[in-house]
XYZ file of C-alpha atoms in Angstrom:
538
model
C -38.603 -22.885 -3.197
C -34.997 -24.347 -2.777
C -34.687 -23.973 -6.443
C -35.439 -20.002 -6.615
C -33.331 -19.679 -3.740
C -30.427 -20.970 -5.341
C -30.836 -19.505 -8.589
C -30.994 -16.253 -6.566
C -27.490 -16.611 -5.140
C -26.289 -17.699 -8.422
C -27.720 -14.567 -9.595
C -26.298 -12.303 -7.027
C -22.567 -14.078 -7.184
C -22.792 -13.266 -10.765
C -23.446 -9.804 -10.480
C -20.591 -9.365 -7.740
C -18.461 -11.079 -10.351
C -19.569 -8.597 -13.160
C -19.540 -5.416 -11.114
C -15.923 -6.344 -10.364
C -14.818 -7.384 -13.737
C -16.356 -5.143 -15.865
C -13.793 -2.307 -14.711
C -10.789 -4.459 -15.574
C -9.057 -3.216 -18.964
C -9.213 -5.563 -21.922
C -5.249 -6.200 -21.253
C -6.015 -7.414 -17.968
C -8.383 -9.885 -19.172
C -6.246 -11.444 -21.792
C -3.499 -11.760 -19.751
C -5.493 -13.215 -16.987
C -6.893 -16.193 -19.693
C -2.976 -16.259 -20.838
C -1.498 -16.836 -17.504
C -3.979 -19.321 -16.089
C -3.827 -21.684 -19.222
C 0.127 -21.090 -19.564
C 1.923 -22.048 -16.555
C 5.570 -21.191 -16.029
C 8.151 -24.113 -16.167
C 11.086 -24.261 -13.657
C 13.893 -21.493 -13.386
C 16.517 -23.863 -15.019
C 14.251 -23.453 -18.448
C 14.939 -19.567 -18.400
C 18.917 -19.777 -18.308
C 21.673 -17.837 -20.256
C 20.646 -18.051 -24.337
C 24.487 -17.565 -24.523
C 27.301 -17.676 -22.249
C 28.955 -14.239 -23.538
C 27.413 -12.123 -20.957
C 29.068 -8.627 -20.182
C 28.214 -7.932 -16.543
C 28.670 -4.331 -15.669
C 28.404 -4.074 -11.759
C 26.274 -1.330 -10.518
C 27.431 1.463 -7.880
C 24.954 2.810 -5.303
C 25.320 5.161 -2.954
C 24.911 2.743 0.114
C 22.618 -0.245 1.736
C 19.408 1.396 3.158
C 18.957 0.194 6.778
C 17.030 -2.877 6.870
C 14.683 -4.633 9.340
C 16.839 -7.825 10.554
C 14.553 -10.519 9.295
C 17.267 -13.301 9.007
C 18.039 -13.876 12.799
C 20.579 -16.727 11.947
C 20.052 -20.785 12.703
C 17.215 -21.482 10.801
C 15.026 -18.437 12.302
C 13.365 -15.796 10.088
C 11.234 -12.786 10.934
C 8.720 -11.479 8.863
C 5.015 -9.302 9.354
C 5.807 -9.688 13.398
C 5.710 -13.412 13.114
C 8.993 -15.529 13.688
C 9.317 -18.964 12.139
C 12.284 -21.385 12.958
C 13.391 -23.727 10.239
C 14.986 -27.013 11.669
C 16.801 -29.095 9.159
C 16.642 -26.467 6.380
C 14.432 -23.613 5.102
C 10.845 -24.803 3.591
C 10.849 -21.944 0.664
C 7.508 -22.861 -0.439
C 6.089 -22.270 3.502
C 2.973 -21.063 3.600
C 0.868 -21.673 7.212
C 1.499 -18.013 7.514
C 0.095 -17.002 4.039
C 0.924 -15.566 0.933
C 2.529 -12.272 2.063
C 4.992 -14.112 4.690
C 6.097 -16.595 2.107
C 6.891 -13.555 -0.537
C 9.103 -11.900 2.373
C 10.864 -15.301 2.543
C 11.268 -15.052 -1.342
C 12.162 -11.494 -1.481
C 15.826 -11.691 0.040
C 16.096 -8.690 1.834
C 18.714 -10.749 4.436
C 21.209 -9.784 1.505
C 21.045 -6.150 2.440
C 21.350 -6.642 6.239
C 24.779 -6.107 7.926
C 24.367 -9.332 8.897
C 25.094 -12.538 8.287
C 28.037 -12.524 6.597
C 28.574 -13.053 2.522
C 29.116 -16.631 3.178
C 26.045 -17.232 5.097
C 24.073 -15.028 2.358
C 25.766 -16.877 -0.499
C 24.157 -20.218 0.974
C 20.805 -19.052 1.429
C 19.862 -18.173 -1.917
C 21.688 -21.142 -3.220
C 19.324 -22.851 -1.765
C 16.150 -20.904 -2.714
C 17.845 -21.239 -6.458
C 17.708 -25.054 -5.823
C 14.183 -24.891 -4.865
C 13.119 -22.851 -7.932
C 15.202 -24.681 -10.320
C 13.727 -27.756 -9.517
C 10.136 -26.666 -9.108
C 9.542 -27.247 -5.571
C 9.257 -23.434 -5.271
C 7.129 -21.822 -8.507
C 8.343 -18.881 -10.236
C 6.323 -15.841 -9.517
C 6.867 -12.649 -10.908
C 6.441 -10.291 -8.161
C 9.153 -11.999 -5.871
C 11.493 -12.336 -8.574
C 11.517 -8.706 -9.159
C 12.349 -7.621 -5.985
C 14.787 -10.430 -5.428
C 16.715 -9.861 -8.624
C 17.011 -6.190 -7.318
C 18.378 -7.275 -4.097
C 20.686 -9.902 -5.968
C 22.044 -7.162 -8.271
C 22.852 -4.759 -5.333
C 24.339 -7.397 -3.535
C 26.453 -8.648 -5.843
C 27.484 -5.431 -7.187
C 28.674 -4.213 -3.898
C 30.405 -7.075 -2.140
C 33.045 -9.440 -3.027
C 31.202 -12.530 -3.884
C 32.555 -14.133 -6.960
C 29.984 -16.648 -7.926
C 28.660 -17.051 -11.577
C 26.335 -19.442 -10.902
C 24.301 -17.123 -8.795
C 24.454 -14.439 -11.495
C 23.396 -17.355 -14.070
C 20.213 -17.328 -11.904
C 19.581 -13.865 -11.547
C 19.865 -13.885 -15.261
C 17.485 -16.801 -15.394
C 14.687 -15.104 -13.134
C 14.712 -11.861 -15.306
C 14.455 -14.043 -18.496
C 11.573 -15.527 -17.178
C 10.729 -11.973 -15.914
C 10.715 -10.434 -19.208
C 7.902 -13.305 -20.499
C 6.064 -12.742 -17.592
C 5.079 -9.327 -17.110
C 2.104 -8.755 -14.973
C -0.191 -7.210 -17.499
C -2.718 -8.784 -15.623
C -2.348 -7.000 -12.459
C -1.150 -3.614 -13.789
C -0.507 -1.123 -11.118
C 2.629 -1.439 -8.438
C 3.108 -4.814 -9.672
C 3.822 -3.610 -13.340
C 6.097 -0.828 -12.057
C 8.267 -3.137 -10.095
C 8.740 -5.524 -12.448
C 9.849 -2.656 -14.935
C 12.583 -1.452 -11.959
C 13.790 -5.008 -11.890
C 14.169 -5.700 -15.866
C 15.768 -2.328 -16.177
C 17.949 -2.632 -13.550
C 19.047 -6.238 -14.786
C 19.714 -4.820 -18.176
C 21.726 -2.348 -16.954
C 23.830 -5.069 -14.921
C 23.577 -7.794 -17.761
C 24.254 -5.304 -20.525
C 20.806 -6.803 -22.311
C 19.885 -3.795 -24.675
C 16.317 -5.730 -25.142
C 15.377 -5.666 -21.312
C 16.770 -2.063 -21.068
C 14.588 -0.870 -23.662
C 11.514 -2.703 -22.629
C 12.356 -1.434 -18.730
C 12.138 2.105 -20.021
C 9.285 1.885 -22.108
C 7.249 0.641 -19.308
C 8.298 3.123 -16.738
C 7.739 6.094 -18.999
C 4.213 4.847 -19.593
C 3.263 3.734 -16.195
C 4.915 6.464 -14.175
C 3.300 9.206 -16.401
C 0.026 7.380 -15.398
C 0.645 6.154 -12.086
C 2.014 9.307 -10.682
C -0.897 11.870 -10.258
C -0.554 15.653 -10.986
C -0.157 16.571 -7.358
C 2.591 13.495 -7.056
C 0.492 10.688 -5.322
C 1.190 7.072 -6.499
C -2.227 6.225 -7.839
C -3.391 2.942 -5.995
C -3.573 6.045 -2.938
C -2.041 4.003 -0.298
C 0.445 6.072 1.668
C 2.768 2.913 2.475
C 2.893 1.974 -1.108
C 3.949 5.262 -2.091
C 6.524 5.144 0.372
C 7.374 2.084 -1.539
C 7.425 3.568 -4.983
C 8.662 6.455 -3.925
C 12.246 4.509 -2.539
C 12.393 2.232 -5.733
C 12.633 5.090 -7.972
C 15.076 6.598 -5.693
C 16.907 3.450 -5.884
C 16.649 4.070 -9.779
C 17.831 7.314 -10.129
C 20.505 6.078 -7.866
C 22.576 3.589 -9.801
C 21.330 4.981 -13.040
C 22.277 8.534 -12.864
C 26.118 6.795 -12.709
C 25.550 4.078 -15.341
C 27.911 4.849 -18.354
C 24.937 4.363 -20.316
C 22.373 6.424 -19.459
C 19.911 9.062 -21.472
C 20.004 12.090 -19.471
C 16.648 12.698 -21.291
C 15.343 9.679 -19.310
C 16.893 10.727 -16.206
C 15.560 13.874 -16.073
C 11.950 12.359 -16.524
C 12.554 10.359 -13.957
C 13.714 13.330 -11.604
C 10.757 14.711 -12.357
C 8.716 12.054 -11.131
C 10.444 11.776 -7.670
C 10.197 15.629 -7.476
C 6.602 14.935 -7.152
C 6.351 12.200 -5.334
C 8.139 13.736 -2.546
C 5.876 16.697 -2.119
C 2.920 14.391 -2.020
C 4.675 12.106 0.521
C 5.496 15.690 2.597
C 1.863 16.779 2.471
C 0.298 13.348 3.523
C 3.018 12.666 6.026
C 2.277 14.121 9.833
C 5.130 16.525 11.357
C 6.495 13.600 13.265
C 7.026 11.553 10.101
C 3.896 8.952 10.453
C 1.373 8.603 7.420
C -1.983 8.190 7.722
C -3.104 4.319 7.206
C -5.533 5.317 4.562
C -6.188 2.213 2.236
C -3.584 -0.751 2.738
C -1.035 0.999 5.037
C 0.941 -0.376 7.754
C 4.175 0.474 9.970
C 7.314 -1.404 9.587
C 6.678 -2.143 6.105
C 8.355 0.973 3.896
C 11.403 3.075 4.242
C 10.066 5.862 6.860
C 9.157 9.177 5.428
C 12.287 10.809 6.979
C 14.664 8.531 5.771
C 13.439 8.522 2.372
C 13.549 12.791 2.344
C 17.227 12.168 3.381
C 17.883 10.051 0.581
C 16.138 12.341 -1.840
C 18.657 14.966 -0.685
C 21.849 12.970 -1.424
C 20.120 12.636 -4.701
C 19.354 16.341 -5.031
C 15.663 15.469 -5.450
C 14.498 18.957 -4.224
C 11.300 20.413 -2.984
C 8.899 21.596 -5.261
C 5.972 23.394 -3.544
C 3.351 21.277 -4.931
C 0.025 20.998 -3.413
C -2.480 18.421 -2.413
C -4.704 18.037 -5.490
C -5.917 15.467 -7.752
C -5.467 12.423 -5.292
C -8.277 14.125 -3.075
C -6.641 13.545 0.100
C -6.493 17.129 2.159
C -4.328 18.099 4.893
C -5.046 20.941 7.080
C -2.382 21.926 9.946
C -3.784 24.580 12.716
C -2.836 25.302 16.316
C -1.764 22.148 17.778
C -3.383 19.600 15.440
C -3.097 17.908 12.055
C -6.102 16.562 9.831
C -5.502 14.297 6.920
C -8.812 14.163 5.191
C -9.865 11.126 2.557
C -11.960 12.595 -0.163
C -10.031 10.407 -2.821
C -11.839 7.863 -4.931
C -10.768 4.190 -4.076
C -7.555 3.864 -6.690
C -7.364 3.406 -10.645
C -10.628 1.568 -11.627
C -8.907 -1.575 -12.761
C -6.942 -1.883 -9.838
C -8.356 -1.039 -6.728
C -6.968 -4.008 -4.745
C -5.449 -2.121 -1.894
C -8.682 0.266 -1.177
C -10.644 0.256 1.466
C -14.615 1.615 1.968
C -13.432 4.649 3.581
C -14.658 7.850 1.891
C -14.744 10.775 3.954
C -12.903 9.521 6.568
C -9.917 11.260 8.723
C -6.937 11.060 11.034
C -6.109 13.384 13.334
C -3.256 13.993 15.535
C -2.803 16.255 18.628
C 0.243 17.998 19.752
C 2.241 15.563 17.257
C 0.461 12.513 18.546
C -2.334 10.092 17.359
C -5.921 11.070 18.865
C -8.235 9.828 16.434
C -6.739 7.139 13.901
C -8.139 3.864 11.575
C -8.134 0.191 12.134
C -5.433 -0.172 9.762
C -4.406 -3.441 8.007
C -3.129 -6.100 9.501
C -3.138 -8.647 7.145
C -3.938 -9.646 3.367
C -4.933 -13.066 4.461
C -8.755 -13.431 3.336
C -11.139 -13.570 5.980
C -12.967 -11.784 8.509
C -10.334 -9.660 9.891
C -9.322 -8.762 6.040
C -13.238 -7.998 5.538
C -13.485 -5.759 8.611
C -10.310 -3.814 8.311
C -11.783 -2.604 4.671
C -14.675 -2.074 5.766
C -16.884 1.199 6.359
C -16.831 0.990 10.165
C -13.557 0.371 10.295
C -12.828 4.157 9.456
C -13.799 7.679 10.871
C -16.970 8.016 8.653
C -20.624 7.576 8.059
C -22.132 3.681 8.004
C -25.672 3.476 6.392
C -28.045 0.755 7.208
C -24.970 -1.457 8.577
C -23.476 -1.588 5.098
C -20.206 -0.816 2.942
C -20.073 2.169 0.862
C -18.210 0.411 -1.483
C -18.649 -3.384 -2.438
C -15.263 -4.741 -1.156
C -14.459 -8.318 -0.847
C -12.282 -11.619 -1.412
C -9.556 -9.497 0.062
C -8.805 -7.521 -3.124
C -11.593 -7.070 -4.883
C -14.193 -4.511 -5.277
C -17.694 -4.445 -6.895
C -19.951 -1.457 -6.818
C -17.705 1.587 -5.756
C -18.436 4.902 -3.924
C -17.861 7.828 -6.169
C -16.343 10.932 -4.157
C -16.642 14.802 -5.139
C -15.010 17.587 -3.423
C -17.728 20.272 -3.243
C -15.634 23.218 -1.121
C -11.871 23.254 -1.142
C -10.884 26.000 1.124
C -8.028 26.693 3.899
C -10.494 26.087 6.876
C -13.766 24.487 5.098
C -13.586 21.395 3.011
C -16.551 19.872 2.149
C -16.982 16.100 -0.108
C -20.115 14.122 -0.944
C -20.174 10.461 -2.190
C -22.929 8.329 -3.807
C -21.998 4.997 -2.416
C -25.515 4.284 -1.026
C -26.998 5.024 -4.131
C -28.672 1.874 -3.865
C -30.214 2.622 -0.812
C -31.453 5.823 -2.300
C -28.667 7.971 -0.093
C -26.080 10.569 -0.390
C -23.616 10.943 2.054
C -22.110 14.442 2.494
C -19.613 16.071 4.960
C -18.296 19.442 5.704
C -14.901 20.370 7.872
C -14.670 23.464 9.748
C -11.615 23.933 10.873
C -10.679 26.733 13.610
C -7.288 26.784 15.895
C -9.159 25.656 19.232
C -12.262 23.106 17.244
C -13.125 21.354 14.514
C -16.885 21.033 13.307
C -17.679 18.167 11.617
C -21.329 18.396 10.050
C -23.015 14.992 8.365
C -25.876 14.628 6.375
C -27.457 11.999 4.981
C -30.409 12.446 2.879
C -32.556 10.399 0.345
C -34.082 7.579 2.737
C -35.366 8.506 6.435
C -35.596 5.218 7.762
C -32.341 3.307 7.213
C -30.122 3.929 10.490
C -27.154 5.962 10.699
C -23.973 5.780 12.722
C -20.417 7.431 12.737
C -17.545 5.656 13.931
C -14.997 7.224 15.303
C -11.707 5.541 16.698
C -9.680 7.268 19.370
C -5.894 5.919 19.394
C -5.294 3.416 22.341
C -4.513 4.115 25.558
C -6.234 7.257 25.700
C -9.310 7.597 28.262
C -12.887 8.069 27.492
C -15.859 8.717 29.486
C -19.125 10.189 28.476
C -20.464 12.995 31.139
C -23.813 14.055 32.188
C -24.482 16.458 29.146
C -23.857 13.481 27.168
C -20.099 15.040 25.848
C -17.370 12.416 25.239
C -14.210 13.441 27.477
C -11.050 12.216 26.762
C -8.203 12.009 29.056
C -5.935 14.607 27.270
C -8.503 17.057 27.862
C -10.197 17.224 24.352
C -14.029 17.214 24.501
C -16.056 16.142 21.328
C -19.755 17.127 21.262
C -22.457 15.499 19.042
C -25.567 17.539 18.054
C -28.627 17.541 17.919
C -29.492 15.039 20.467
C -28.326 11.155 19.799
C -27.291 7.995 21.096
C -23.162 7.488 21.727
C -22.077 4.215 22.594
C -18.630 3.122 23.535
C -17.447 -0.039 21.942
C -13.548 -1.684 22.104
C -11.954 -2.549 18.795
C -8.451 -3.303 17.785
C -6.085 -1.076 16.013
C -3.538 -2.749 13.686
C -0.197 -2.151 15.112
C 1.555 -3.359 11.893
C 1.021 -6.623 10.261
C -0.542 -9.355 12.775
C 0.068 -7.142 15.552
C -2.866 -5.119 17.389
C -3.597 -2.515 19.902
C -6.629 -2.225 21.652
C -8.543 0.872 21.843
C -12.011 2.488 22.205
C -14.626 3.629 19.580
C -17.673 5.865 19.494
C -20.398 4.948 17.559
C -22.858 7.723 17.239
C -26.350 7.152 16.139
C -28.339 9.900 14.507
C -31.205 10.605 11.812
C -30.206 12.817 8.779
C -27.722 15.219 10.446
C -25.207 15.123 12.878
C -22.946 17.901 13.853
C -19.696 17.049 15.617
C -17.759 19.335 17.472
C -13.995 18.489 18.475
C -12.859 21.074 21.032
C -8.872 21.360 22.037
C -7.503 22.840 25.382
C -7.876 26.345 25.049
C -4.798 27.255 27.556
C -2.383 26.074 24.809
C-alpha cells in the first residue's frame, strides 16, 4: 500500500510537470538546459574588449519621478520593507526574498534627487566590487535595469568615472551573451531595451543590431492588436509602456537613429497608450488583474503626460484581443476579465481568475480582488493566485487553472467571449473540464444596476461558490430578506434562495502590506443571479 501511494504521488508530480512544460517553446527548453549547465562568471570576465570605446552620452527629457528607496545611513526601502545595513551594504541580502534583493541591485536611487552624486558613486562602486569578485552573482534581469539606470545617470550628470563606464560595459557584454531566451516575455524585452541603449552609449553596432532585432520581433508579438502587453498584467503593461517611451525619448534624439525603426516604436507606443487608457479607471487606478500592485510602476496619469510630451497621441483603439472589457455607465465603472492566462509559454504572472471583475462606484473602489503582495513561494502567493481570491465562481473548492510554484501553471482554463455588446457581455471557460463542468457568466448593464448571471452546468453534485470581495472600509450587513446592504447605499441581491456568508479577507495594499476587508461567499446549485443596485437618487 505504501509503495502504491508513493507511486501515485510520483505520477501526479510527473503529470504536473508535464502539463507545465509542454507549453514551453523548444528554444526555452534548450536555453534552460544551457544556462543551468553553464554558470556565469564574475563581472571582471566581461570587461573591455578594446580600450578605444567611443562613448556617446544620450539625451533624455528629464528624470522620471522616483520613490525614495535610498534614505541614507545604510537604509533602503523596497516593497514596503525597510532594511538598515550596518558596516556596509550586503548586496546579496536575501532575507526579504529575491524581488527585494533585485530592487537593491537595480540602482533606482541613481534617479532620485538625493543623495548627491558622490554618495551615488560610492554605492555603485561598492555594488560593482561585489559583482567583480563573485560575492553577488550576475543575473540578466537586474543587469538590464541597472545598466539602463547607469547610462541615464552617466549621461545626465557631471560624473567622470571611466571605471564605472567600464563596469557598465562589462555587464552589457555579459548580457549580450546571456539573453533570457529561457524565459522570454517581459524579461527578454528588458534585455533588448538595455542592449540597444548600451549600444548607443558605447557605439557598439552589434549590440544596437541585436537590440533592434529582438525589439522588432518581440514588440510585434508582445503588443496585442488592442495594445495590451501579452502577459495581461496592467502593472507590467505600465512598466513596459514606460520603457518604450524612454526608448523613444533618447532614440529620437540619437544621431544614428533609423526613421523606420522610430516609426515602428511610436506605432507600438500609440497602441499601448490606448490600452492603458481603456483599462484604467477614471481616477488613474488600474484593476489588479493577474500580478498587479500599487506603488511599483509609474502611474497612468504620469505616463499619459510623458506620452503627450513625446507626441504619442490618442488613437481611439478599443479593447479587443486582450479579452478585457470596460463598461462605464451612470456612476460606475466595471472592468471585466474574459482574458486568457497570457502567452501559453510564459504564464508566470497569471492568476486563476477567469470571468472575474473589478467595480468602482463614484470614482472609488467597490468590489476588488485580493491582489498581489508577494512573489515569495508559499501560502500567501498561492492564495493570491487562486480562484477564490477573485470575484468569480469556485467549483468543488478548486482553482480554474492549476497555478503552482509561485510562477507555474499546469492545466489552464480556456476562455471564450460568447456575446460582446455595450450593455451585455457574456463569457465562458472550461477550467473545470476534468470535473465535467463549464462555467458561463453573463453581465447585463443598466444605469442603476448590474445583473450577473452565473450558469454552472455538467455536475449537480459539486459545490459552487461565488466569491465577492468588498473594498476594505465599506460596512456590510445582511437584512431580513437576505439582501446584502453596503454602507454606501448599494444593495446586492442573490437569487434563487442561496446561502450567503460574510468572511474576513486581506487585500494587498501594495507589496507586503494589507488592508482587512469583508468578502461574500455565496453558495448555489447550478444558476445564480446577482443584482447590484445603485442609489437611484443620483
